[in-house]
């Protein structure tokens, strides 16, 4: 095999409605529990992989810049796993996000879903079967396995590499749900997700969380299937605060919320409880607030956010599409 092989894929990020926080096996990103997400239409990563026999090491470019730090190493380690099974050559990788770099929107989910897909697309021998592709994305970044599918997605946590994969619960057109992401801060996180997963694994509250999650997962999936926004919102808000509680009370402590985060959480509750606007929030491992509502309420919700925190960018998402291979190569 002496020629270059090129493939490109685009994947949407996702927001966890039930969170993955804590790993049973860090080597393969096997989670302590299953999770549920919505794929995000407007937070997209596009990645081109060029397997090139003339390279003596990988070359990685993120948003146009050559990367030589731990992020590049993580991508190379992931490519090593593919190389071990397939062709043993190095690659040039370029990745661009549709959202501005450093906004604090998790790009590792969309990034590893796009990377895994592009890496296999480049071989030109057909992609692995979809469930297997979700395993590949998960090996790169746990939440990445949920970004292979569009719409509403479940990651079946499993107990080992074979039993841990994602599946679609409902396609994107099942429900016009919106996630308005308010970009509170783009400062780098003091505690990375990887470190956060480790701290969570030894947290004393974790046993209680794991005990209640199976019922919670069932209720979440039922609420999505029946488009019951009140039930879904109540579960999702409680879930977000439970996970933040574990983050904040871990050792070391991960205090992701900023003053504007808290102002938005209080406002969302007041818009709902005092003004009757059906709106709920969730949070990730960061200060940005994900404000959830149905499509018909999105203009009113946006107006209120803009009045409360003028100047903060809002990224509005609908349920997004599955990962897709195409020819608009970056390299
Ligand atoms: O996939 P990771 O290792 O970046 O972890 C993601 C963790 C959360 O975003 C906080 C929750 C989730 O399920 O996406």
Short mmCIF file of C-alpha atoms and ligand atoms in Angstrom, two decimals:
data_model
loop_
_atom_site.label_atom_id
_atom_site.label_comp_id
_atom_site.label_asym_id
_atom_site.label_seq_id
_atom_site.Cartn_x
_atom_site.Cartn_y
_atom_site.Cartn_z
CA UNK A 1 0.00 0.00 0.00
CA UNK A 2 1.95 3.03 -1.19
CA UNK A 3 -0.65 5.70 -1.96
CA UNK A 4 -2.27 8.23 0.37
CA UNK A 5 -5.77 7.42 1.58
CA UNK A 6 -8.07 10.32 2.44
CA UNK A 7 -11.43 10.49 4.24
CA UNK A 8 -13.56 13.24 5.74
CA UNK A 9 -16.50 13.16 8.15
CA UNK A 10 -18.63 15.67 10.06
CA UNK A 11 -20.23 14.92 13.42
CA UNK A 12 -22.44 16.93 15.75
CA UNK A 13 -21.65 17.33 19.44
CA UNK A 14 -24.26 16.17 21.97
CA UNK A 15 -25.65 17.26 25.31
CA UNK A 16 -26.15 14.57 27.93
CA UNK A 17 -29.62 14.59 29.48
CA UNK A 18 -28.52 11.74 31.78
CA UNK A 19 -24.78 12.14 32.31
CA UNK A 20 -21.75 9.94 31.97
CA UNK A 21 -19.63 10.86 34.98
CA UNK A 22 -17.22 8.23 36.32
CA UNK A 23 -15.52 5.36 34.47
CA UNK A 24 -15.52 1.65 35.31
CA UNK A 25 -12.57 1.15 32.94
CA UNK A 26 -10.57 4.20 31.82
CA UNK A 27 -8.59 2.31 29.16
CA UNK A 28 -11.70 1.65 27.06
CA UNK A 29 -13.90 4.44 28.48
CA UNK A 30 -16.39 1.99 29.96
CA UNK A 31 -18.74 4.18 32.02
CA UNK A 32 -20.11 3.53 35.50
CA UNK A 33 -23.60 4.02 34.06
CA UNK A 34 -25.55 4.36 30.84
CA UNK A 35 -26.50 7.83 29.60
CA UNK A 36 -28.92 9.60 27.27
CA UNK A 37 -28.27 12.58 25.01
CA UNK A 38 -29.59 14.88 22.34
CA UNK A 39 -27.34 15.39 19.31
CA UNK A 40 -26.68 19.12 18.72
CA UNK A 41 -27.40 20.38 15.19
CA UNK A 42 -25.18 23.47 15.30
CA UNK A 43 -22.05 22.30 17.09
CA UNK A 44 -20.26 20.38 14.34
CA UNK A 45 -16.72 19.08 13.96
CA UNK A 46 -15.36 18.22 10.51
CA UNK A 47 -12.24 16.06 10.33
CA UNK A 48 -10.09 14.86 7.46
CA UNK A 49 -7.69 11.95 7.91
CA UNK A 50 -4.98 11.26 5.32
CA UNK A 51 -3.13 7.99 5.90
CA UNK A 52 0.23 8.65 4.29
CA UNK A 53 3.00 6.01 4.00
CA UNK A 54 5.66 8.74 3.63
CA UNK A 55 5.06 10.14 7.16
CA UNK A 56 7.27 9.08 10.07
CA UNK A 57 4.85 10.50 12.65
CA UNK A 58 1.29 11.84 12.81
CA UNK A 59 0.66 15.50 11.96
CA UNK A 60 -2.38 16.95 13.71
CA UNK A 61 -4.02 20.31 12.96
CA UNK A 62 -6.89 21.69 15.05
CA UNK A 63 -8.70 24.76 13.72
CA UNK A 64 -5.77 25.40 11.37
CA UNK A 65 -2.99 25.15 13.94
CA UNK A 66 -0.42 22.32 14.25
CA UNK A 67 -0.92 20.66 17.63
CA UNK A 68 2.06 19.18 19.50
CA UNK A 69 0.66 18.97 23.04
CA UNK A 70 -1.38 16.35 24.96
CA UNK A 71 -4.36 16.82 22.58
CA UNK A 72 -2.26 15.63 19.65
CA UNK A 73 -0.93 12.74 21.72
CA UNK A 74 -4.48 11.66 22.59
CA UNK A 75 -5.39 11.61 18.90
CA UNK A 76 -2.23 9.65 18.03
CA UNK A 77 -2.95 7.09 20.77
CA UNK A 78 -6.41 6.65 19.28
CA UNK A 79 -4.98 6.23 15.76
CA UNK A 80 -2.55 3.65 17.22
CA UNK A 81 -5.53 1.44 18.05
CA UNK A 82 -6.82 1.66 14.49
CA UNK A 83 -3.30 1.11 13.13
CA UNK A 84 -2.89 -2.00 15.27
CA UNK A 85 -5.89 -3.57 13.53
CA UNK A 86 -5.47 -2.08 10.05
CA UNK A 87 -2.70 -0.49 8.00
CA UNK A 88 0.39 0.50 9.92
CA UNK A 89 1.02 4.00 8.65
CA UNK A 90 0.91 7.51 10.09
CA UNK A 91 -1.66 10.14 9.29
CA UNK A 92 -2.21 13.83 8.70
CA UNK A 93 -5.32 14.92 10.55
CA UNK A 94 -7.09 18.27 10.28
CA UNK A 95 -10.13 19.14 12.33
CA UNK A 96 -12.33 22.27 12.31
CA UNK A 97 -15.21 23.18 14.61
CA UNK A 98 -18.27 25.08 13.38
CA UNK A 99 -18.36 26.82 16.74
CA UNK A 100 -15.54 29.18 17.73
CA UNK A 101 -12.57 27.46 19.38
CA UNK A 102 -12.31 27.83 23.13
CA UNK A 103 -16.00 28.49 23.73
CA UNK A 104 -16.09 25.68 26.24
CA UNK A 105 -18.49 23.60 24.14
CA UNK A 106 -17.36 20.01 24.42
CA UNK A 107 -15.67 19.26 21.11
CA UNK A 108 -14.26 15.89 22.14
CA UNK A 109 -17.57 14.10 21.48
CA UNK A 110 -18.03 15.48 17.95
CA UNK A 111 -14.25 15.36 17.47
CA UNK A 112 -13.76 11.66 18.15
CA UNK A 113 -16.98 10.68 16.32
CA UNK A 114 -15.72 12.55 13.23
CA UNK A 115 -12.14 11.28 13.66
CA UNK A 116 -13.12 7.61 13.94
CA UNK A 117 -15.45 7.86 10.96
CA UNK A 118 -12.97 9.78 8.78
CA UNK A 119 -10.14 7.38 9.68
CA UNK A 120 -12.16 4.38 8.46
CA UNK A 121 -13.67 6.28 5.50
CA UNK A 122 -10.10 6.97 4.33
CA UNK A 123 -9.38 3.25 3.97
CA UNK A 124 -12.09 3.18 1.30
CA UNK A 125 -13.24 -0.27 2.34
CA UNK A 126 -16.60 0.74 3.82
CA UNK A 127 -17.22 1.90 7.37
CA UNK A 128 -17.48 -0.54 10.25
CA UNK A 129 -21.10 -1.44 10.99
CA UNK A 130 -22.77 1.46 12.89
CA UNK A 131 -22.77 -0.09 16.37
CA UNK A 132 -19.09 -0.97 15.97
CA UNK A 133 -18.42 2.61 14.86
CA UNK A 134 -19.98 3.84 18.13
CA UNK A 135 -17.52 1.57 20.00
CA UNK A 136 -14.64 3.12 18.07
CA UNK A 137 -15.77 6.68 18.91
CA UNK A 138 -16.19 5.65 22.58
CA UNK A 139 -12.62 4.36 22.72
CA UNK A 140 -11.51 7.90 21.79
CA UNK A 141 -13.90 9.85 24.02
CA UNK A 142 -16.73 8.22 25.96
CA UNK A 143 -19.40 10.76 25.04
CA UNK A 144 -18.23 10.51 21.41
CA UNK A 145 -20.13 7.24 20.98
CA UNK A 146 -23.40 9.17 21.29
CA UNK A 147 -22.39 11.54 18.44
CA UNK A 148 -22.44 8.79 15.80
CA UNK A 149 -26.24 8.89 15.84
CA UNK A 150 -28.63 11.76 15.20
CA UNK A 151 -31.62 12.78 17.31
CA UNK A 152 -31.95 11.22 20.77
CA UNK A 153 -29.41 8.61 21.76
CA UNK A 154 -28.75 6.09 24.52
CA UNK A 155 -25.27 4.89 25.45
CA UNK A 156 -25.71 1.41 26.86
CA UNK A 157 -22.95 1.52 29.45
CA UNK A 158 -22.19 -2.21 29.44
CA UNK A 159 -19.41 -3.89 31.36
CA UNK A 160 -16.69 -4.27 28.74
CA UNK A 161 -15.61 -3.17 25.27
CA UNK A 162 -18.11 -5.39 23.48
CA UNK A 163 -21.16 -4.51 25.58
CA UNK A 164 -20.61 -0.71 25.67
CA UNK A 165 -22.11 1.06 22.62
CA UNK A 166 -24.76 3.60 21.67
CA UNK A 167 -28.08 3.29 19.85
CA UNK A 168 -30.59 5.79 18.57
CA UNK A 169 -33.75 6.18 20.68
CA UNK A 170 -35.60 8.52 18.28
CA UNK A 171 -34.56 10.32 15.09
CA UNK A 172 -34.07 14.10 14.95
CA UNK A 173 -37.53 14.82 13.54
CA UNK A 174 -39.24 13.02 16.44
CA UNK A 175 -39.37 16.19 18.56
CA UNK A 176 -38.54 19.86 17.96
CA UNK A 177 -36.61 20.30 21.18
CA UNK A 178 -34.10 23.16 21.41
CA UNK A 179 -30.91 23.56 23.39
CA UNK A 180 -29.87 27.20 23.67
CA UNK A 181 -26.28 27.07 24.89
CA UNK A 182 -25.31 30.26 26.69
CA UNK A 183 -21.55 30.75 26.44
CA UNK A 184 -20.70 32.01 29.90
CA UNK A 185 -16.92 31.59 29.77
CA UNK A 186 -14.26 30.22 27.46
CA UNK A 187 -11.52 30.02 30.10
CA UNK A 188 -9.82 26.59 30.22
CA UNK A 189 -11.26 24.27 32.85
CA UNK A 190 -9.30 23.92 36.10
CA UNK A 191 -10.29 20.22 36.23
CA UNK A 192 -10.43 18.30 32.94
CA UNK A 193 -13.20 15.77 32.25
CA UNK A 194 -10.69 12.92 32.53
CA UNK A 195 -9.65 14.08 35.99
CA UNK A 196 -13.32 14.66 36.89
CA UNK A 197 -14.22 11.09 35.92
CA UNK A 198 -11.42 9.80 38.17
CA UNK A 199 -12.48 11.91 41.14
CA UNK A 200 -16.14 10.89 40.68
CA UNK A 201 -15.20 7.21 40.70
CA UNK A 202 -14.09 7.40 44.33
CA UNK A 203 -16.84 9.80 45.50
CA UNK A 204 -18.99 8.51 48.39
CA UNK A 205 -22.24 9.79 46.77
CA UNK A 206 -21.63 7.66 43.70
CA UNK A 207 -23.18 4.47 45.13
CA UNK A 208 -26.48 6.28 45.81
CA UNK A 209 -26.42 7.79 42.32
CA UNK A 210 -25.81 4.42 40.66
CA UNK A 211 -28.67 2.87 42.65
CA UNK A 212 -31.24 5.40 41.44
CA UNK A 213 -30.07 5.67 37.81
CA UNK A 214 -31.76 2.61 36.24
CA UNK A 215 -35.23 3.97 37.10
CA UNK A 216 -34.20 7.45 36.07
CA UNK A 217 -33.00 6.16 32.68
CA UNK A 218 -36.32 4.40 32.11
CA UNK A 219 -38.30 7.54 32.97
CA UNK A 220 -36.08 9.66 30.70
CA UNK A 221 -36.50 7.34 27.73
CA UNK A 222 -40.27 7.20 28.34
CA UNK A 223 -40.50 11.01 28.45
CA UNK A 224 -38.58 11.31 25.16
CA UNK A 225 -40.73 8.65 23.47
CA UNK A 226 -43.96 10.41 24.54
CA UNK A 227 -42.57 13.97 24.06
CA UNK A 228 -43.44 14.78 27.68
CA UNK A 229 -41.39 17.92 28.18
CA UNK A 230 -42.45 18.58 31.79
CA UNK A 231 -41.34 15.11 32.92
CA UNK A 232 -38.13 15.20 30.88
CA UNK A 233 -37.21 18.71 32.04
CA UNK A 234 -37.71 17.89 35.73
CA UNK A 235 -35.50 14.79 35.47
CA UNK A 236 -32.82 16.58 33.46
CA UNK A 237 -32.57 19.53 35.84
CA UNK A 238 -32.34 17.28 38.88
CA UNK A 239 -29.71 15.17 37.11
CA UNK A 240 -27.61 18.21 36.22
CA UNK A 241 -27.61 19.44 39.82
CA UNK A 242 -26.85 15.97 41.19
CA UNK A 243 -23.78 15.67 38.98
CA UNK A 244 -22.68 19.23 39.81
CA UNK A 245 -23.07 18.27 43.49
CA UNK A 246 -20.68 15.37 42.99
CA UNK A 247 -18.27 17.61 41.08
CA UNK A 248 -18.32 20.35 43.72
CA UNK A 249 -17.96 18.02 46.68
CA UNK A 250 -15.24 15.83 45.16
CA UNK A 251 -11.61 15.89 46.22
CA UNK A 252 -10.25 17.94 44.62
CA UNK A 253 -13.34 20.06 44.11
CA UNK A 254 -14.47 20.97 40.58
CA UNK A 255 -16.43 24.22 40.83
CA UNK A 256 -17.42 24.83 37.21
CA UNK A 257 -20.22 27.33 37.82
CA UNK A 258 -19.53 31.05 37.45
CA UNK A 259 -21.75 33.88 38.76
CA UNK A 260 -23.50 34.17 35.35
CA UNK A 261 -24.14 30.40 35.42
CA UNK A 262 -25.98 30.66 38.70
CA UNK A 263 -27.89 33.78 37.59
CA UNK A 264 -29.15 31.84 34.56
CA UNK A 265 -30.18 28.81 36.64
CA UNK A 266 -32.24 30.99 38.98
CA UNK A 267 -33.76 32.85 36.04
CA UNK A 268 -34.79 29.65 34.25
CA UNK A 269 -36.56 28.43 37.38
CA UNK A 270 -38.32 31.75 37.81
CA UNK A 271 -39.38 31.93 34.11
CA UNK A 272 -40.93 28.50 34.61
CA UNK A 273 -42.36 28.72 38.11
CA UNK A 274 -43.42 32.39 38.18
CA UNK A 275 -44.21 33.05 34.51
CA UNK A 276 -45.32 29.60 33.30
CA UNK A 277 -42.73 29.36 30.49
CA UNK A 278 -41.84 25.68 29.94
CA UNK A 279 -38.06 25.87 30.13
CA UNK A 280 -35.41 23.81 31.95
CA UNK A 281 -31.62 23.80 32.20
CA UNK A 282 -28.76 21.37 32.17
CA UNK A 283 -25.01 21.78 32.62
CA UNK A 284 -21.90 19.98 31.47
CA UNK A 285 -18.43 19.92 33.03
CA UNK A 286 -18.14 23.69 32.56
CA UNK A 287 -19.82 27.04 33.21
CA UNK A 288 -21.98 27.21 30.05
CA UNK A 289 -25.71 26.77 30.58
CA UNK A 290 -27.79 24.60 28.25
CA UNK A 291 -31.34 25.95 28.26
CA UNK A 292 -33.91 23.49 26.96
CA UNK A 293 -37.32 24.35 25.55
CA UNK A 294 -39.67 23.29 22.78
CA UNK A 295 -39.39 24.98 19.37
CA UNK A 296 -42.48 27.16 19.79
CA UNK A 297 -41.02 28.77 22.95
CA UNK A 298 -37.49 29.30 21.63
CA UNK A 299 -37.96 32.98 20.52
CA UNK A 300 -39.36 33.95 23.94
CA UNK A 301 -36.60 32.06 25.76
CA UNK A 302 -33.90 33.67 23.60
CA UNK A 303 -35.33 37.14 24.27
CA UNK A 304 -35.22 36.55 28.01
CA UNK A 305 -31.66 35.24 27.92
CA UNK A 306 -30.51 38.27 25.89
CA UNK A 307 -32.16 40.64 28.37
CA UNK A 308 -30.62 38.87 31.37
CA UNK A 309 -27.05 38.44 30.10
CA UNK A 310 -26.58 40.88 27.21
CA UNK A 311 -23.39 40.26 25.29
CA UNK A 312 -23.15 36.53 25.99
CA UNK A 313 -23.29 34.45 22.81
CA UNK A 314 -26.11 31.92 22.42
CA UNK A 315 -25.74 28.82 20.25
CA UNK A 316 -29.18 27.43 19.41
CA UNK A 317 -29.43 23.74 18.54
CA UNK A 318 -32.14 21.41 17.31
CA UNK A 319 -31.79 17.63 17.45
CA UNK A 320 -28.85 17.04 15.11
CA UNK A 321 -27.94 14.63 12.31
CA UNK A 322 -25.86 11.46 12.46
CA UNK A 323 -22.19 11.51 11.51
CA UNK A 324 -21.74 11.82 7.75
CA UNK A 325 -18.92 11.09 5.32
CA UNK A 326 -18.37 13.60 2.49
CA UNK A 327 -15.79 14.96 0.06
CA UNK A 328 -15.24 18.53 1.32
CA UNK A 329 -11.75 17.56 2.50
CA UNK A 330 -9.76 19.87 4.77
CA UNK A 331 -6.43 18.46 3.51
O1 LIG B 1 -16.59 12.02 27.07
P1 LIG B 1 -15.91 12.84 28.12
O2 LIG B 1 -14.79 12.10 28.78
O3 LIG B 1 -15.51 14.20 27.61
O4 LIG B 1 -16.95 13.11 29.31
C1 LIG B 1 -18.15 13.81 29.16
C2 LIG B 1 -18.71 14.15 30.48
C3 LIG B 1 -19.93 15.05 30.47
O5 LIG B 1 -19.96 15.86 29.33
C4 LIG B 1 -19.90 15.93 31.71
C5 LIG B 1 -21.23 14.23 30.54
C6 LIG B 1 -21.64 13.50 29.30
O6 LIG B 1 -22.28 12.46 29.44
O7 LIG B 1 -21.39 13.99 28.19
#
